[in-house]
Coordinates of C-alpha atoms in Angstrom, one line a residue:
M1 CA 19.7 29.3 15.3
H2 CA 19.4 25.8 13.7
D3 CA 16.2 23.2 13.6
L4 CA 18.1 20.4 15.2
R5 CA 14.6 18.5 14.3
H6 CA 14.5 18.8 10.9
H7 CA 15.9 15.7 8.9
G8 CA 15.8 14.7 5.3
D9 CA 12.7 13.0 5.3
A10 CA 10.8 16.0 5.5
E11 CA 11.9 16.8 1.9
V12 CA 9.9 14.2 0.6
R13 CA 6.8 14.1 2.5
D14 CA 3.4 15.6 1.7
D15 CA 3.9 17.6 -1.8
G16 CA 7.4 16.1 -1.9
S17 CA 6.1 12.6 -2.0
A18 CA 6.6 12.3 -5.9
L19 CA 10.1 13.9 -5.9
I20 CA 12.8 11.5 -6.9
D21 CA 14.4 11.4 -3.3
L22 CA 18.2 12.5 -3.0
A23 CA 17.6 13.8 0.4
V24 CA 17.4 10.9 2.5
N25 CA 20.5 8.7 2.7
V26 CA 18.5 5.4 2.7
R27 CA 19.8 2.9 -0.2
S28 CA 17.4 2.7 -3.2
G29 CA 15.8 -0.4 -3.9
T30 CA 15.5 -1.6 -0.2
P31 CA 14.8 -3.7 1.5
P32 CA 15.9 -6.4 -0.7
A33 CA 13.0 -9.2 -1.4
W34 CA 14.6 -11.9 0.5
L35 CA 14.6 -9.4 3.7
R36 CA 11.0 -8.7 3.1
E37 CA 10.1 -12.2 3.1
H38 CA 12.3 -12.7 6.1
I39 CA 10.6 -10.3 7.9
A40 CA 7.4 -10.8 6.7
G41 CA 7.7 -14.4 8.0
S42 CA 8.4 -13.4 11.4
L43 CA 4.7 -11.8 11.6
A44 CA 3.4 -15.5 12.6
G45 CA 5.3 -14.9 16.2
L46 CA 3.5 -11.5 16.9
A47 CA 1.3 -13.0 19.6
A48 CA 4.4 -13.5 21.8
Y49 CA 6.4 -10.8 23.5
P50 CA 9.8 -10.1 21.7
D51 CA 12.6 -12.1 22.4
G52 CA 15.6 -10.3 21.5
R53 CA 18.4 -13.0 22.8
A54 CA 19.1 -14.7 19.1
A55 CA 19.6 -11.2 17.4
R56 CA 21.7 -9.9 20.4
A57 CA 24.0 -12.9 19.8
A58 CA 23.9 -12.7 16.1
V59 CA 25.3 -8.9 16.6
A60 CA 28.1 -9.8 19.1
A61 CA 29.2 -12.7 16.9
R62 CA 29.3 -10.2 14.1
H63 CA 31.6 -7.9 16.1
G64 CA 33.6 -10.9 17.9
L65 CA 32.2 -9.0 21.0
P66 CA 30.4 -10.8 24.2
V67 CA 26.6 -10.3 24.1
E68 CA 27.0 -8.6 27.7
R69 CA 28.7 -5.6 25.0
V70 CA 25.6 -5.4 23.0
L71 CA 22.3 -3.4 23.3
L72 CA 19.5 -3.7 20.6
T73 CA 17.5 -0.4 20.3
A74 CA 14.7 1.0 17.8
G75 CA 16.9 2.5 15.8
A76 CA 20.2 4.7 16.6
A77 CA 18.0 7.4 17.4
E78 CA 16.7 5.5 20.8
A79 CA 20.3 5.4 21.6
F80 CA 21.1 8.9 21.4
V81 CA 17.9 9.5 23.8
L82 CA 19.0 6.5 26.2
L83 CA 22.6 7.9 26.4
A84 CA 21.2 11.2 27.1
R85 CA 19.0 10.2 29.9
A86 CA 21.0 7.5 31.4
L87 CA 24.6 8.9 31.6
K88 CA 25.5 11.3 34.4
V89 CA 27.7 13.5 32.7
S90 CA 28.2 17.4 33.3
R91 CA 29.9 18.7 30.2
P92 CA 28.9 17.2 26.8
V93 CA 30.2 18.0 23.7
V94 CA 28.9 17.4 20.2
V95 CA 31.5 17.8 17.1
H96 CA 29.5 19.6 14.4
P97 CA 28.5 19.8 11.4
Q98 CA 27.0 16.3 12.1
F99 CA 23.6 14.3 12.5
T100 CA 21.4 16.8 14.7
E101 CA 19.5 14.2 17.0
P102 CA 22.6 13.6 19.6
E103 CA 22.5 17.3 20.5
A104 CA 18.7 17.6 20.7
A105 CA 18.3 14.2 22.5
L106 CA 21.1 15.9 25.3
R107 CA 19.3 19.2 25.4
D108 CA 15.9 17.5 25.9
A109 CA 17.4 15.8 29.0
G110 CA 18.4 19.1 30.0
H111 CA 22.0 19.1 29.3
T112 CA 23.8 22.2 28.3
V113 CA 25.8 21.3 25.3
D114 CA 28.9 22.6 23.9
R115 CA 29.6 22.4 20.3
V116 CA 32.8 22.0 18.3
L117 CA 32.6 23.0 15.0
L118 CA 34.9 21.7 12.1
R119 CA 35.7 24.0 9.4
E120 CA 35.2 24.4 5.8
E121 CA 38.8 25.5 5.2
D122 CA 40.2 22.2 7.2
G123 CA 38.0 20.0 4.9
F124 CA 35.8 19.3 8.1
R125 CA 38.7 17.2 9.2
L126 CA 38.8 16.1 13.0
D127 CA 41.4 18.2 15.3
P128 CA 40.9 16.3 18.5
G129 CA 42.7 19.2 19.9
A130 CA 39.8 21.4 19.6
V131 CA 37.8 19.4 21.6
P132 CA 38.0 20.7 25.5
G133 CA 39.6 18.7 27.7
A134 CA 37.1 18.9 30.7
A135 CA 34.5 17.1 28.1
D136 CA 33.1 14.2 29.9
L137 CA 31.0 13.2 26.8
V138 CA 32.0 13.5 23.1
V139 CA 29.9 12.4 20.2
I140 CA 31.2 12.4 16.9
G141 CA 29.9 10.4 13.6
N142 CA 32.0 8.6 11.3
P143 CA 31.4 8.8 8.3
T144 CA 30.0 11.9 9.2
N145 CA 27.0 13.2 8.1
P146 CA 26.3 15.5 6.2
T147 CA 30.1 16.3 5.5
S148 CA 30.9 12.5 4.2
V149 CA 34.1 12.6 5.7
L150 CA 35.6 9.5 7.2
H151 CA 38.2 10.4 9.8
P152 CA 40.8 8.0 10.6
A153 CA 40.0 5.7 13.3
E154 CA 43.1 6.6 15.4
T155 CA 42.5 10.2 15.2
V156 CA 38.9 9.5 16.8
V157 CA 40.7 7.3 19.4
R158 CA 42.5 10.3 20.3
L159 CA 39.6 11.6 21.9
A160 CA 39.4 8.9 24.5
R161 CA 40.4 9.2 27.9
P162 CA 39.4 8.1 31.2
G163 CA 36.7 9.6 32.6
R164 CA 34.9 10.5 29.4
T165 CA 32.2 8.4 27.5
L166 CA 33.2 8.7 23.7
V167 CA 30.0 8.1 21.4
V168 CA 31.3 7.3 17.6
D169 CA 27.9 7.2 15.4
E170 CA 28.7 4.5 12.6
A171 CA 25.4 4.4 11.2
F172 CA 26.8 5.0 7.6
L173 CA 30.2 2.6 8.3
D174 CA 28.7 -0.2 6.5
A175 CA 28.2 1.9 3.5
V176 CA 32.2 2.1 3.3
P177 CA 34.0 -0.3 1.5
G178 CA 35.6 -2.6 3.9
E179 CA 34.6 -0.7 7.1
R180 CA 37.5 1.1 6.9
E181 CA 38.3 3.2 10.0
A182 CA 35.7 1.2 12.1
L183 CA 35.7 1.2 15.9
A184 CA 32.8 -1.2 16.5
G185 CA 34.2 -4.4 17.8
R186 CA 37.4 -2.5 19.5
T187 CA 37.4 -3.1 23.7
D188 CA 40.8 -1.2 24.1
V189 CA 39.7 2.1 23.9
P190 CA 38.3 3.6 27.2
G191 CA 34.7 4.8 27.3
L192 CA 33.8 3.9 23.7
V193 CA 30.3 3.6 22.6
V194 CA 29.8 2.7 19.2
L195 CA 26.1 3.0 17.3
R196 CA 24.8 1.1 14.5
S197 CA 22.0 1.5 12.4
L198 CA 20.4 -1.3 9.9
T199 CA 18.4 1.5 8.4
K200 CA 20.6 2.9 5.8
T201 CA 21.9 0.2 3.8
W202 CA 18.9 -2.2 4.4
G203 CA 15.8 0.4 3.5
L204 CA 14.4 -0.3 7.2
A205 CA 13.9 3.3 8.5
G206 CA 10.2 2.3 9.1
L207 CA 11.3 -0.7 10.9
R208 CA 13.5 1.2 13.5
V209 CA 16.3 -1.1 14.4
G210 CA 20.0 -0.5 15.6
Y211 CA 22.3 -1.1 18.3
V212 CA 24.8 -0.3 20.9
L213 CA 28.2 -1.5 21.4
A214 CA 30.1 -0.5 24.7
G215 CA 31.2 -1.9 27.8
P216 CA 29.1 -4.0 30.0
E217 CA 28.7 -1.4 32.7
T218 CA 27.3 1.2 30.0
I219 CA 25.4 -1.3 28.5
G220 CA 23.4 -2.1 31.6
L221 CA 22.8 1.6 32.6
L222 CA 21.0 2.1 29.2
A223 CA 19.2 -1.0 29.2
R224 CA 17.5 -0.1 32.4
A225 CA 16.5 3.2 30.9
Q226 CA 14.7 1.3 27.9
P227 CA 11.2 0.4 28.2
L228 CA 10.2 -3.4 28.1
W229 CA 10.3 -4.9 24.8
P230 CA 11.7 -2.0 22.9
V231 CA 12.8 -3.9 19.9
S232 CA 9.5 -5.6 17.9
T233 CA 9.8 -9.0 16.9
P234 CA 10.1 -8.2 13.1
A235 CA 13.0 -5.8 13.8
L236 CA 14.6 -8.3 15.8
A237 CA 14.2 -10.8 12.7
A238 CA 15.7 -7.9 10.8
A239 CA 18.6 -7.5 12.8
E240 CA 19.4 -11.0 13.0
A241 CA 19.5 -11.6 9.2
C242 CA 21.2 -8.4 8.2
V243 CA 24.3 -9.3 10.4
G244 CA 24.7 -13.2 8.8
P245 CA 27.4 -13.6 6.4
G246 CA 25.5 -13.4 3.1
A247 CA 24.0 -9.9 4.3
L248 CA 27.5 -8.8 5.0
A249 CA 28.7 -9.8 1.9
E250 CA 25.7 -8.4 0.1
A251 CA 26.4 -5.1 2.1
E252 CA 30.1 -4.8 1.1
E253 CA 29.0 -5.4 -2.8
A254 CA 26.4 -2.5 -2.3
A255 CA 29.1 -0.3 -0.8
R256 CA 31.4 -0.9 -3.6
R257 CA 28.7 0.3 -6.2
T258 CA 27.7 3.1 -4.0
A259 CA 31.5 4.1 -4.2
A260 CA 31.6 3.7 -8.0
D261 CA 28.3 5.9 -8.2
R262 CA 29.5 8.6 -5.8
S263 CA 32.6 9.0 -8.4
R264 CA 30.5 9.4 -11.1
L265 CA 28.6 12.1 -9.1
L266 CA 31.3 13.8 -8.0
A267 CA 32.9 14.2 -11.6
G268 CA 29.7 15.5 -12.8
L269 CA 29.7 18.3 -10.2
G270 CA 33.0 19.1 -11.3
E271 CA 31.6 20.4 -14.1
F272 CA 29.9 22.9 -12.6
A273 CA 33.0 24.0 -10.8
D274 CA 33.5 27.2 -12.8
R275 CA 29.7 28.1 -11.3
G276 CA 30.7 27.9 -8.0
V277 CA 29.8 24.4 -7.4
R278 CA 32.0 23.0 -4.6
A279 CA 31.5 19.2 -3.3
V280 CA 33.4 18.7 0.2
E281 CA 36.5 16.5 -0.8
G282 CA 37.1 13.0 0.1
A283 CA 33.7 11.9 0.6
E284 CA 33.2 8.4 1.9
G285 CA 29.7 8.2 2.9
P286 CA 26.6 7.6 0.5
F287 CA 26.0 11.4 0.0
V288 CA 27.9 14.3 -0.9
L289 CA 27.8 17.8 0.5
L290 CA 27.8 20.8 -1.6
R291 CA 28.4 24.6 -1.5
L292 CA 27.0 26.4 -4.3
P293 CA 25.7 30.3 -5.1
H294 CA 22.0 30.8 -4.3
A295 CA 21.6 27.2 -2.9
A296 CA 17.8 27.7 -1.4
A297 CA 16.4 29.0 -5.1
V298 CA 18.4 26.2 -6.4
R299 CA 16.7 23.7 -4.1
E300 CA 13.5 25.0 -4.8
R301 CA 14.0 25.2 -8.6
L302 CA 15.0 21.4 -8.1
R303 CA 12.0 20.7 -6.7
A304 CA 10.1 22.0 -9.8
L305 CA 12.1 19.7 -11.7
G306 CA 11.4 16.6 -9.8
F307 CA 14.3 16.1 -7.3
A308 CA 14.3 16.6 -3.4
V309 CA 18.0 17.5 -2.1
R310 CA 18.8 18.0 1.7
R311 CA 18.8 21.6 2.8
G312 CA 22.2 22.3 5.1
D313 CA 21.2 25.0 7.2
T314 CA 19.6 23.2 9.9
F315 CA 23.0 21.6 10.7
P316 CA 25.4 23.7 13.0
G317 CA 28.3 25.0 11.2
L318 CA 26.4 25.1 8.1
D319 CA 24.4 28.0 6.4
R320 CA 22.0 28.8 3.7
R321 CA 24.8 27.8 1.3
W322 CA 24.7 24.0 1.7
L323 CA 22.9 21.1 0.1
R324 CA 23.2 17.6 0.7
V325 CA 22.7 15.1 -2.2
A326 CA 22.5 10.9 -1.5
V327 CA 24.3 9.1 -4.1
R328 CA 22.1 7.1 -6.3
D329 CA 22.5 5.0 -9.6
R330 CA 24.0 6.3 -13.1
G331 CA 20.6 6.9 -14.5
T332 CA 19.3 9.1 -11.6
T333 CA 22.8 10.7 -11.0
D334 CA 22.8 11.8 -14.9
A335 CA 19.4 13.1 -14.5
F336 CA 19.9 14.9 -11.4
L337 CA 23.2 16.5 -13.1
E338 CA 21.2 17.7 -15.8
A339 CA 18.6 19.6 -13.7
L340 CA 21.1 21.1 -11.6
G341 CA 22.4 22.8 -14.4
R342 CA 19.0 24.1 -15.1
A343 CA 18.4 25.3 -11.7
L344 CA 21.8 27.0 -11.5
D345 CA 20.6 28.8 -14.9
D346 CA 17.1 29.6 -13.3
A347 CA 18.7 30.9 -10.1
G348 CA 21.6 32.7 -11.1

């Protein structure tokens, strides 16, 4: 059994609030000052009901799509609930290990969910042939949380077929330089639904804002399942601001810094290879997945040393040997690596 409702924020609540947060994949130092000021400026309009037309048009323009292909949501998590409740499917499949909320939403909506488990020995790489042909809904993350694997776009596209809805969670794609392997904006893939979040790169987890890109018929079904005014005025202001040219350039620069910081983290982790620490190869997201001896004890020792990391055993396909670590700046990384060495000494 896996706790599908356990998320990284649980590691830094209550007695974990003072810890250095390597458990949540929100970029540190965010939201930036200009975005905070822009959101604050929207508060003067709180007496009026939210009007999402401008934000929806901005998202559509950002991806070169008509507005009929865009739905704004209260974070990507709402989108998973809408998909589970609005789509008439008989055999949904979730490709794991990945973010657990899609499966939780499907189960809450009364669906029986099949799992396809990607294998460590294959580097957690997608094999489209492993997905049952009868699946009429397939969910996959790209890059995948928690493995940090970025699947080739054309490999993911091989999952599409007539009569099937293919949901690709691209919540971390804007943390990949150049947004390589993105499917957002594609209209040539049958049944494609792409989810995006503004939470991770811009530090807006508390505001709840994301969007769905799909065919107009699917967007219509999801919209009818939403309550009235589902996205608040401040969240709409944030969405419009975060898809503008200046914001996209800032996000690209942040993605390049993250890639450099991830390389430093991986190099440091490599120094512990002789002690059984192994990072999943080819990480492309703002986090890395580690397998290591005594992972549960190491995690607890790291907490005592001031660091919160994400346990891996709540993800289907993983067990107690795994931990997920967010990529942070050079100073934080160096301090974490020193603490990890001490934790391995104590746990071993």
